[in-house]
Short mmCIF file of C-alpha atoms in Angstrom, two decimals:
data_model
loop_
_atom_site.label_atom_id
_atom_site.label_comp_id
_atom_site.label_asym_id
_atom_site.label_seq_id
_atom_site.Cartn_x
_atom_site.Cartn_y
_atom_site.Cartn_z
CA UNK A 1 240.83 203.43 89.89
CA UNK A 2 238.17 202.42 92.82
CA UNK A 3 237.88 198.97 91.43
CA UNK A 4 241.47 198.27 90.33
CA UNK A 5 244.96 197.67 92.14
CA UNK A 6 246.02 199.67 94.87
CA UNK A 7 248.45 202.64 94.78
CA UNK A 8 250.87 203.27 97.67
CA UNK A 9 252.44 206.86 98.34
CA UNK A 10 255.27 207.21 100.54
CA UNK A 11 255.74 210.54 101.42
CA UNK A 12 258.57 211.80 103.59
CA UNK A 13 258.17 215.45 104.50
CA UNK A 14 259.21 217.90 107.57
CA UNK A 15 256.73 217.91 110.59
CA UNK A 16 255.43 221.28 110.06
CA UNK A 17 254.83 220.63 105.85
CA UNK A 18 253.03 217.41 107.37
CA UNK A 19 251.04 219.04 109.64
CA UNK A 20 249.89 221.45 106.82
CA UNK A 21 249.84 219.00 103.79
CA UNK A 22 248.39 216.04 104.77
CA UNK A 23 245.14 216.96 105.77
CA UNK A 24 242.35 214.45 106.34
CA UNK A 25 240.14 215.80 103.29
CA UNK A 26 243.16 215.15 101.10
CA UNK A 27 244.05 211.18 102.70
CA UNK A 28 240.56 210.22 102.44
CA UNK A 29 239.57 211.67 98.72
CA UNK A 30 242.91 209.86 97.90
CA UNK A 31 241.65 206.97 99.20
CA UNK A 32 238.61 206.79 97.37
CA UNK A 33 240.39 206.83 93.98
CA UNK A 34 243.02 203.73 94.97
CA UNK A 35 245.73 205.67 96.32
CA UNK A 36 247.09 205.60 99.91
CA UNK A 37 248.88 208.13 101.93
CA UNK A 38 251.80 206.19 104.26
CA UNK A 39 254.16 208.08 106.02
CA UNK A 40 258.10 206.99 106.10
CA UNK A 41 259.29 206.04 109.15
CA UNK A 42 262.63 208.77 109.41
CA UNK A 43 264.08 205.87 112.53
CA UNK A 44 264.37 203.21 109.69
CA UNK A 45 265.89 203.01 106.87
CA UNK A 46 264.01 203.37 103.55
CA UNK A 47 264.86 200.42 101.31
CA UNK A 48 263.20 198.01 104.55
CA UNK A 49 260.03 200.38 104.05
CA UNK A 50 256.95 199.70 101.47
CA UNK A 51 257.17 198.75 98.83
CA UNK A 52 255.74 202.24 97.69
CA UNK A 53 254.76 202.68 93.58
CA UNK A 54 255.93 206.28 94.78
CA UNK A 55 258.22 208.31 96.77
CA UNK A 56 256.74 212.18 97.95
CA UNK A 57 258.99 213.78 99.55
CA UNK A 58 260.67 217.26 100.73
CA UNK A 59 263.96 216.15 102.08
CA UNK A 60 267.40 217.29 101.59
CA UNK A 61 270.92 216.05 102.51
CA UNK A 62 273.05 213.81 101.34
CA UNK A 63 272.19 211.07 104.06
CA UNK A 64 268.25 210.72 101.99
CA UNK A 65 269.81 211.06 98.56
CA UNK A 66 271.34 208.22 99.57
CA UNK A 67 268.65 206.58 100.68
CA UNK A 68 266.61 207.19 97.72
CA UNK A 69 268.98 205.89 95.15
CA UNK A 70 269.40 202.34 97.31
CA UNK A 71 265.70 202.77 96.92
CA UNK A 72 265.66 202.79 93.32
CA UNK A 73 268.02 200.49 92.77
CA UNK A 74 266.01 197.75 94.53
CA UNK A 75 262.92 198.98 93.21
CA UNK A 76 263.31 200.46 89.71
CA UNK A 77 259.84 201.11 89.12
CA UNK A 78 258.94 203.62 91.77
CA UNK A 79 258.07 207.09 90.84
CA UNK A 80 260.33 209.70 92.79
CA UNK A 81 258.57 213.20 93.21
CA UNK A 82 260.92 214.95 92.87
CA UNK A 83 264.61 214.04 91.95
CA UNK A 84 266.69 215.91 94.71
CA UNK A 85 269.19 217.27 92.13
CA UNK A 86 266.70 218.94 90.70
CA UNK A 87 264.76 220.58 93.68
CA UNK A 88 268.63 221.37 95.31
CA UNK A 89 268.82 224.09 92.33
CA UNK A 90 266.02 226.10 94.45
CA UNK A 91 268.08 226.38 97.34
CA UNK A 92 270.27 228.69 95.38
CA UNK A 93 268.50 231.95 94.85
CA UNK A 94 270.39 232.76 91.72
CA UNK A 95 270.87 229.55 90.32
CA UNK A 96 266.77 229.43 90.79
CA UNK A 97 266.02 232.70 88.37
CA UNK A 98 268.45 231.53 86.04
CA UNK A 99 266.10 229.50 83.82
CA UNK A 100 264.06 232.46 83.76
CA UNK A 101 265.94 233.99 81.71
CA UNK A 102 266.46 230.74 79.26
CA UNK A 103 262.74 230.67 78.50
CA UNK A 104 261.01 230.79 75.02
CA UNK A 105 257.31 231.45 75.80
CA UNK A 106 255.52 233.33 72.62
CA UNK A 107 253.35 236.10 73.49
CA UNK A 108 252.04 238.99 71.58
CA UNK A 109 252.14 241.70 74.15
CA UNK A 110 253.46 240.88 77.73
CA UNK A 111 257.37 240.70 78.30
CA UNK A 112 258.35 239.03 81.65
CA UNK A 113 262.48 238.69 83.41
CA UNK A 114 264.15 238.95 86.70
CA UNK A 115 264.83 241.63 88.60
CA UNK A 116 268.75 243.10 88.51
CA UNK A 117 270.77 241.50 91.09
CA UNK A 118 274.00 240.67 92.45
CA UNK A 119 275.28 238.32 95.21
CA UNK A 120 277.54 239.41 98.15
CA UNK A 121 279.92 237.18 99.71
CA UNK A 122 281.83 239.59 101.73
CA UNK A 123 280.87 241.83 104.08
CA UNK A 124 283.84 244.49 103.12
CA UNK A 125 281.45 244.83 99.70
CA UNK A 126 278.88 246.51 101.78
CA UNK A 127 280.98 248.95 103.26
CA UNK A 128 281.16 251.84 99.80
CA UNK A 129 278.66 254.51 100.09
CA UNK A 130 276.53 253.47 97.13
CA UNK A 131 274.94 250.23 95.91
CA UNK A 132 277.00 247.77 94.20
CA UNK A 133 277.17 247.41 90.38
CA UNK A 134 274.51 250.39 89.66
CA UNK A 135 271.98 248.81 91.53
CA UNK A 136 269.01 251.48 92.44
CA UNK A 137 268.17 251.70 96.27
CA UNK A 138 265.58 250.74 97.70
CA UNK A 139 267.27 246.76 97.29
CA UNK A 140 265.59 243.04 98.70
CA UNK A 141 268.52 241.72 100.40
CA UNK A 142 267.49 237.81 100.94
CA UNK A 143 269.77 234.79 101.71
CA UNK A 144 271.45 233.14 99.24
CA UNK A 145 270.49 229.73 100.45
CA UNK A 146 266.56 229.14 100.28
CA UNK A 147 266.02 225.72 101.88
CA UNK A 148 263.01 226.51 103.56
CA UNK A 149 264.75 227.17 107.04
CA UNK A 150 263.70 230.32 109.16
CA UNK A 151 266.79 232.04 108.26
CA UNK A 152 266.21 231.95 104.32
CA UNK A 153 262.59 233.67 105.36
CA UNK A 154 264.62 236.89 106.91
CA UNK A 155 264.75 239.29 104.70
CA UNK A 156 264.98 243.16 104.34
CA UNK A 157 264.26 246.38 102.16
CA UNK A 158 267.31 248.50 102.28
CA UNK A 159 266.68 252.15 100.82
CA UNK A 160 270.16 253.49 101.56
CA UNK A 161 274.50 252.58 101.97
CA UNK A 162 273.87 252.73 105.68
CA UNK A 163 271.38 249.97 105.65
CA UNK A 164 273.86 247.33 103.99
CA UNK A 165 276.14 247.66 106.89
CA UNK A 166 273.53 245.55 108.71
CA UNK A 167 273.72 242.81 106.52
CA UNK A 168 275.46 239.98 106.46
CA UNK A 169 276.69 238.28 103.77
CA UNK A 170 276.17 235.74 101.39
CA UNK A 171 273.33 237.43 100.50
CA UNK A 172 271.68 238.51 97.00
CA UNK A 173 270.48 241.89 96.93
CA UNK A 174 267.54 242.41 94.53
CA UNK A 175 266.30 245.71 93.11
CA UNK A 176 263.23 246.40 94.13
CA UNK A 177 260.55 247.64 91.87
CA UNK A 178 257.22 249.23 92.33
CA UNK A 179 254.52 246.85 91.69
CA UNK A 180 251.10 248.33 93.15
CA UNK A 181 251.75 246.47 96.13
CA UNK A 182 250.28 242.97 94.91
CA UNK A 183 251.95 239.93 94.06
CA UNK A 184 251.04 236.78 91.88
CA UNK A 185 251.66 233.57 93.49
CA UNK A 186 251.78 230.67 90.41
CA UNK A 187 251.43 227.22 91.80
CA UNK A 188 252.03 224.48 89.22
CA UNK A 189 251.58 220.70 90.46
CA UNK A 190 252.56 218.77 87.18
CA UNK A 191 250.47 220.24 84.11
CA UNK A 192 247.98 221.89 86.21
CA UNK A 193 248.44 225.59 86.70
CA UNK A 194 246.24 228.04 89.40
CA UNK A 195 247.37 231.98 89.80
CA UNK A 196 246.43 233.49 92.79
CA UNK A 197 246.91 236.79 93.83
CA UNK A 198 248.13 238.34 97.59
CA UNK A 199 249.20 241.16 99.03
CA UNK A 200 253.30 242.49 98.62
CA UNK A 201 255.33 245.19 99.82
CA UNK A 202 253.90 248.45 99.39
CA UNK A 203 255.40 250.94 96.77
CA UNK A 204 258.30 253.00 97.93
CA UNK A 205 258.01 256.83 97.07
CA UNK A 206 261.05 258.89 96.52
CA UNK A 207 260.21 261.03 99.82
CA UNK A 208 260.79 257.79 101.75
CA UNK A 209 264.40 257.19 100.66
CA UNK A 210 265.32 260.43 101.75
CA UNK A 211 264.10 260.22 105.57
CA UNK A 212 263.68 256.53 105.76
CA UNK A 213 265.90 254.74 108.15
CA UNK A 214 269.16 252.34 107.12
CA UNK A 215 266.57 249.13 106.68
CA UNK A 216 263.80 247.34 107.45
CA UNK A 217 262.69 243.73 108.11
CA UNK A 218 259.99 242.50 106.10
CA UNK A 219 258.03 242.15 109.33
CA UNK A 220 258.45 245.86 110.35
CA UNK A 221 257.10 246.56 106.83
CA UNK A 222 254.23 244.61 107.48
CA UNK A 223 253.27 246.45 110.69
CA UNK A 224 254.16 250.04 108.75
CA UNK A 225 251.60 249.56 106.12
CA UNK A 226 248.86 249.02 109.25
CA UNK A 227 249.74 252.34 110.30
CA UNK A 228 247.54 254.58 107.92
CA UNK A 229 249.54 257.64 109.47
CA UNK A 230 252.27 256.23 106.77
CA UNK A 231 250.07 256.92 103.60
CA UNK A 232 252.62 259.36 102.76
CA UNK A 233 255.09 256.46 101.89
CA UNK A 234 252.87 253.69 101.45
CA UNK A 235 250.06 253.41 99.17
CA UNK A 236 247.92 250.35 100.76
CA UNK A 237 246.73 248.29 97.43
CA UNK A 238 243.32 247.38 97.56
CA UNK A 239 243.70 243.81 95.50
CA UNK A 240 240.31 243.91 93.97
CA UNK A 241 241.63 247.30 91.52
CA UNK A 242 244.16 244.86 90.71
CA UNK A 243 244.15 243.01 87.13
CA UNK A 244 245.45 239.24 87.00
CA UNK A 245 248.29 238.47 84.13
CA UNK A 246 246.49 236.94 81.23
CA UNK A 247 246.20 232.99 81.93
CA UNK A 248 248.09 231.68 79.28
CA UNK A 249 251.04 234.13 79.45
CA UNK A 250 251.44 232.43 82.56
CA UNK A 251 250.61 228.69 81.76
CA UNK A 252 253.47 228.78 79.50
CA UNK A 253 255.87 230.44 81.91
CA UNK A 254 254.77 227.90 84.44
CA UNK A 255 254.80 224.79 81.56
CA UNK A 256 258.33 226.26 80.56
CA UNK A 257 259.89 226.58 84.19
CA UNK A 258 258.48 222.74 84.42
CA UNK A 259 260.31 221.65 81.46
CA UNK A 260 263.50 223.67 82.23
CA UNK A 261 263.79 222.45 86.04
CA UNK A 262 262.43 218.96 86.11
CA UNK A 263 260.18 219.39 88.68
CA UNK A 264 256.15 218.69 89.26
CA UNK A 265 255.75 220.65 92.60
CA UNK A 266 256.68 224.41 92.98
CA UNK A 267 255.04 227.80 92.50
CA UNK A 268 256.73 231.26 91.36
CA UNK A 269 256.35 234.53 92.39
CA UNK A 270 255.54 237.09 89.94
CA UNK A 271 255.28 241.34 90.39
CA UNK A 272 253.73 243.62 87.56
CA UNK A 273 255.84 246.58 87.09
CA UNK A 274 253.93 249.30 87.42
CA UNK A 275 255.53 251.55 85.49
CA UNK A 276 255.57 249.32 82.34
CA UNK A 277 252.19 247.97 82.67
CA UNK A 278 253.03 244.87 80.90
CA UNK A 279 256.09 244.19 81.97
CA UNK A 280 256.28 240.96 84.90
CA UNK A 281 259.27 239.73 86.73
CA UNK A 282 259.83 236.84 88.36
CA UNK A 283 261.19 237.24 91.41
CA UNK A 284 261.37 233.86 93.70
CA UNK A 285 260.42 229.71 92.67
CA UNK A 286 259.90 227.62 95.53
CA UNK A 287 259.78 224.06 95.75
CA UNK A 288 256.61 221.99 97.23
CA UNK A 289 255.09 225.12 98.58
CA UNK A 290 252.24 225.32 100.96
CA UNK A 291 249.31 223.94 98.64
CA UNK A 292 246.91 223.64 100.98
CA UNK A 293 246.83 227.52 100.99
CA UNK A 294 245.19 226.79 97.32
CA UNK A 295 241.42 226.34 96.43
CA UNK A 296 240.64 222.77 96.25
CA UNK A 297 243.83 221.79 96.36
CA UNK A 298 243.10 217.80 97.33
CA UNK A 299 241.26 217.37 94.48
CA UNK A 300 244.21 218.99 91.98
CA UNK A 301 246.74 216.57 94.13
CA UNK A 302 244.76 213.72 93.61
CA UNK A 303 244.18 213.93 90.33
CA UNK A 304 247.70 214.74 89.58
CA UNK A 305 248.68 211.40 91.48
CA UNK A 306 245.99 209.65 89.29
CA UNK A 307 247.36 210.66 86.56
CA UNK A 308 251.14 209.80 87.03
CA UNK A 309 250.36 205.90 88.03
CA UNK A 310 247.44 205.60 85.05
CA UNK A 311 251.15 206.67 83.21
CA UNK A 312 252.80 203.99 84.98
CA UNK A 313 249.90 201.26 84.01
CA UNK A 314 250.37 202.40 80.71
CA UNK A 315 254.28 201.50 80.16
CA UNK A 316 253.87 198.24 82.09
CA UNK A 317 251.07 197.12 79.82
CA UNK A 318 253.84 196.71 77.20
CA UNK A 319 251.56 199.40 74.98
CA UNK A 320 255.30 199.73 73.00
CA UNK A 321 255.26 196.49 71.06
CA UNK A 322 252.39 197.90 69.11
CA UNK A 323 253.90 201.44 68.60
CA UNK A 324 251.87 203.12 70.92
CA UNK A 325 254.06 205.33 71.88
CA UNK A 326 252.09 208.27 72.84
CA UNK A 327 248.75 209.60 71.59
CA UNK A 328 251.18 212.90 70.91
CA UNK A 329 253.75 211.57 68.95
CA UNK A 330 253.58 210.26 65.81
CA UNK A 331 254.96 206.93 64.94
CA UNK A 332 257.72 205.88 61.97
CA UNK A 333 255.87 204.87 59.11
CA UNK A 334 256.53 204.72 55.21
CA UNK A 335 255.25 205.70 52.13
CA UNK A 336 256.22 205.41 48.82
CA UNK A 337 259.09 202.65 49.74
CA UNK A 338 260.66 205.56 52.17
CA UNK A 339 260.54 205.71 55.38
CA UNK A 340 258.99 209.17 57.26
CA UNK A 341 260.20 209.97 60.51
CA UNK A 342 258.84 212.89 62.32
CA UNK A 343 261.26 214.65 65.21
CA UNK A 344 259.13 215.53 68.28
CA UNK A 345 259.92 215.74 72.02
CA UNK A 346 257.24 215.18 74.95
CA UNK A 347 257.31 214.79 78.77
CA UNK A 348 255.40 212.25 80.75
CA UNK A 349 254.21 213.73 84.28
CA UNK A 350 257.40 213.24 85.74
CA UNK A 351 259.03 215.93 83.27
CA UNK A 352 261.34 213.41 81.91
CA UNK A 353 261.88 212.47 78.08
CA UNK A 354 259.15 210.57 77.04
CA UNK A 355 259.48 210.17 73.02
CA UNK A 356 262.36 211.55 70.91
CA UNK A 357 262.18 210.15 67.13
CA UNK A 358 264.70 211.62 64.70
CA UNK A 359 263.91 212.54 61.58
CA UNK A 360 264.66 211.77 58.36
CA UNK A 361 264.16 210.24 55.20
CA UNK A 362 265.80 206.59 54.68
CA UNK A 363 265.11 203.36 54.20
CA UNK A 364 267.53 202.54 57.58
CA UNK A 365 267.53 201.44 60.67
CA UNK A 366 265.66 203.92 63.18
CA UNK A 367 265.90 204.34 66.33
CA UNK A 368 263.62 206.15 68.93
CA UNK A 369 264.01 206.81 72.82
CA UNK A 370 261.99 206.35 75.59
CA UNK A 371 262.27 207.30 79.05
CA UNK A 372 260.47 204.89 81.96
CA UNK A 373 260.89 206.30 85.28
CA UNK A 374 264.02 207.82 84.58
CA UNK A 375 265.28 204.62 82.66
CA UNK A 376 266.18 205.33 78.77
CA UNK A 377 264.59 202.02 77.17
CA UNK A 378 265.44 202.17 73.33
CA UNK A 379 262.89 201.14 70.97
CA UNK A 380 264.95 200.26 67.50
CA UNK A 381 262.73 200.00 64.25
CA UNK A 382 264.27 198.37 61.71
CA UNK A 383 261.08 195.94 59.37
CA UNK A 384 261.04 195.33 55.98
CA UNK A 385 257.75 194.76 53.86
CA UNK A 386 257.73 193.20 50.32
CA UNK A 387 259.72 195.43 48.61
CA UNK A 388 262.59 195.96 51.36
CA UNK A 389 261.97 199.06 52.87
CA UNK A 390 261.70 199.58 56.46
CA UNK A 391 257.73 199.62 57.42
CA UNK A 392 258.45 201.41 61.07
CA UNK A 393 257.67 197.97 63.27
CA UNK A 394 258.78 199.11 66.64
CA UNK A 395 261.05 196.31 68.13
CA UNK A 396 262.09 196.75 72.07
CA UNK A 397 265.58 196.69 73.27
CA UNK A 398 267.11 198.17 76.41
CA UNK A 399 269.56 199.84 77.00
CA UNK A 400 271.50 202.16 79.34
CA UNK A 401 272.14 205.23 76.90
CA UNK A 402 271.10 208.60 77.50
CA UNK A 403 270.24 209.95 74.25
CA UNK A 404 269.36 208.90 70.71
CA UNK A 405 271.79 207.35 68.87
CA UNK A 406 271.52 206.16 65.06
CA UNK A 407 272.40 202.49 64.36
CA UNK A 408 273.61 203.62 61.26
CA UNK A 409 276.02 206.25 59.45
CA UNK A 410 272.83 207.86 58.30
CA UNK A 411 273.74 210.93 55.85
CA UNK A 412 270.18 212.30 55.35
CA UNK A 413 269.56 215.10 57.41
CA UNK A 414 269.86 213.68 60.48
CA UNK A 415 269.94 216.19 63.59
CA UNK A 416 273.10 215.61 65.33
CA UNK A 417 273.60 215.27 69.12
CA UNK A 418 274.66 218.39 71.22
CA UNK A 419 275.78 218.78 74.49
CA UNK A 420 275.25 222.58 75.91
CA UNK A 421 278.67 224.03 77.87
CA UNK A 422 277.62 225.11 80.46
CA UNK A 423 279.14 228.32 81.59
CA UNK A 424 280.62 229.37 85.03
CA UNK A 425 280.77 232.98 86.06
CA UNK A 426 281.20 232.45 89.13
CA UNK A 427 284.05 235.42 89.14
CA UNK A 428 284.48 237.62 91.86
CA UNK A 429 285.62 241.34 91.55
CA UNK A 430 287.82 242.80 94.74
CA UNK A 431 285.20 243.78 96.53
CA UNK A 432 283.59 240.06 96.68
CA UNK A 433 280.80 241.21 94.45
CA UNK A 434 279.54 239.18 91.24
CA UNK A 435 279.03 241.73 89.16
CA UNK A 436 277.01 240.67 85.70
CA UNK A 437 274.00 238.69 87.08
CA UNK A 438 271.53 238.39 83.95
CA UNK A 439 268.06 240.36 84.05
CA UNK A 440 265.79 241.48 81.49
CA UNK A 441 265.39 244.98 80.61
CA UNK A 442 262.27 244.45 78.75
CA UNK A 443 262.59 242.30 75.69
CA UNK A 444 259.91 240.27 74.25
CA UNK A 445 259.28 237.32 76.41
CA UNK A 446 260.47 235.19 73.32
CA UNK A 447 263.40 236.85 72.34
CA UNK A 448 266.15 236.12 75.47
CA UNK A 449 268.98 235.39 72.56
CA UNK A 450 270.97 238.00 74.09
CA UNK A 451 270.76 236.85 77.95
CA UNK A 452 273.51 235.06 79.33
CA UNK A 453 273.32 232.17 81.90
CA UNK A 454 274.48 232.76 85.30
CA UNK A 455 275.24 229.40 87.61
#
């Protein structure tokens, strides 16, 4: 890209993630490869900034949505990592696991889930004398909201009823399970995946929830587990007798979560239940996390921003009008006077559609979908040759629908358009308590048929 246009990168972030993020090592190997690094000016407003070919940013509020869709609107072309309705479903701790639990990843042996939880809203629900909804003690209890803030950092483990008088609500509490005392920290920046592992909470042994006090802050925990006089209670993991979850178990957890939320910067945190083995549970997803914790981490940002404008070059090179779609996707094309469409679905780097083509088997009009930075063009085919039959010429139209829609009453087999109802259980009992949060107790990793969504 050295010898070839220019890229600029806005990027509108929180002092401390800029202090961490954009490191010198990381501006200057960007700017070797065509790409610049320009921070947004928060005292003006956006649309009299740039122009930028894209948008980074870790902002929330309905002031910068705002902002970003007068953006957008002047400047339709501009890549925006990532779309704030999508990263606002991580500020919801249960709204964040719910996806989890919505996955299809095949594996032969490892099963993965969420831990059992509920959500408090009312402090009077704390009051019984034993954990909510058959939850085992010790619990997590963590803030509902997760926005990054120092407050969504506090959390606790309770082991007993007289801890959860301390807390105050809306919380989720989260049952905690013994996991060797290591956890795996997934970080995903668009299709590239690294697994790390770190120190967690130490296991709890039964002895400790009967002469343990009420609670205790993460932070006391941390100090506890220096104090080798509490090897009674805490066994202090070593993390090299630890074993790391087979890599491609957890590429396709981390290429599923992508898919399922949209987004091109998070990580996940995963725990090994130690008394399944190969059981894993993912317990927390955070958005644009602290990358430069992770090994080479301005080369894997650079060459994910590389990769997302030589996208961009792509579409504007008008590639379409020859039926280029995508090196992936197969285009229409006939045989036999009948014309062969094959159904496939792909992502570009943004996560959005990038090629739906229905299938079937007609001598119609065809249509096929394309998504441009988050703009549905449709591409219609509809050619003859000699003998009258479509030959799959891809003609370009746009238009402002969002999904594939036949030009014709085709009655071959065509797969129909769905729209998934959402459900709400958003029900409280008396107590203030939701009571049937989904969680897996163990099934196959590709079998969640039976899981309900929770939002």
């Amino acid at each position: 890209m050295s010898n070839e246009k220019r890229y600029g990168i806005g990027y509108a972030l929180a002092p401390k993630k800029k202090q961490s993020f954009i490191q010198i090592s990381l501006v200057e190997l960007a700017r070797k490869r065509g790409i610049d690094l320009i921070c947004i000016d928060y005292d003006k407003p956006l649309i009299d900034q740039g122009p930028f070919d894209c948008i980074l940013h870790k902002l929330s509020g309905e002031e910068w949505k705002k902002q970003l869709q007068e953006y957008t609107l002047k400047h339709p072309h501009v890549c925006i990592i990532d779309r704030p309705e999508a990263i606002e479903r991580l500020h919801n701790r249960i709204s964040m696991l719910q996806v989890v639990s919505e996955l299809r990843v095949i594996q032969k042996n490892e099963t993965f889930g969420i831990p059992k939880q509920i959500v408090v809203y009312d402090a009077e629900a704390l009051s019984c004398s034993e954990t909510p909804v058959e939850l085992k003690f010790p619990v997590i209890a963590k803030p509902l909201v997760a926005d990054g803030s120092m407050k969504s950092h506090k959390m606790s483990l309770v082991f007993n009823s007289e801890g959860l008088l301390k807390l105050k609500p809306p919380l989720v509490l989260q049952e905690f399970v013994n996991h060797g005392g290591v956890i795996f920290k997934v970080y995903v920046v668009g299709d590239y995946v690294k697994c790390v592992m770190r120190k967690s909470l130490p296991d709890v042994a039964e002895e400790m929830l009967k002469t343990a006090e009420g609670s205790m802050s993460f932070c006391q925990i941390s100090n506890v587990t220096q104090d080798h006089g509490n090897d009674t209670y805490y066994g202090i993991m070593n993390l090299e007798d630890a074993e790391m979850p087979p890599a491609t178990f957890v590429s396709d957890i981390a290429k599923g979560l992508r898919q399922a939320l949209g987004l091109n910067l998070f990580n996940f945190d995963v725990i090994r239940d130690t008394k399944a083995g190969n059981h894993y549970l993912v317990i927390d997803i955070n958005y644009f996390p602290g990358y430069a914790k992770m090994p080479a981490y301005e080369s894997v940002l650079t060459d994910f921003f590389c990769k997302i404008f030589d996208e961009k070059k792509a579409l504007e090179g008008g590639a379409v009008t020859d039926a280029k779609l995508d090196e992936k996707i197969e285009a229409t094309r006939e045989k036999d006077g009948v014309l062969n469409c094959i159904v496939d679905h792909d992502t570009d780097e943004l996560g959005y559609a990038d090629v739906k083509i229905l299938c079937c088997n007609l001598d119609k009009k065809v249509e096929v979908t394309r998504e441009q930075d988050g703009v549905l063009e449709n591409f219609v085919a509809k050619s003859t040759d000699g003998g009258g039959s479509a030959d799959g010429e891809i003609l370009c139209c746009k238009d402002s629908a969002m999904e594939v829609v036949l030009q014709e009453n085709l009655k071959t087999g065509v797969p129909s358009t769905t729209t998934r109802e959402e459900t709400s259980s958003d029900s409280k009992n008396a107590a203030g308590v939701i009571s049937s949060i989904p969680h897996d107790e163990g099934f196959p990793h590709n079998d969640f048929d039976g899981l309900q969504a929770f939002q």
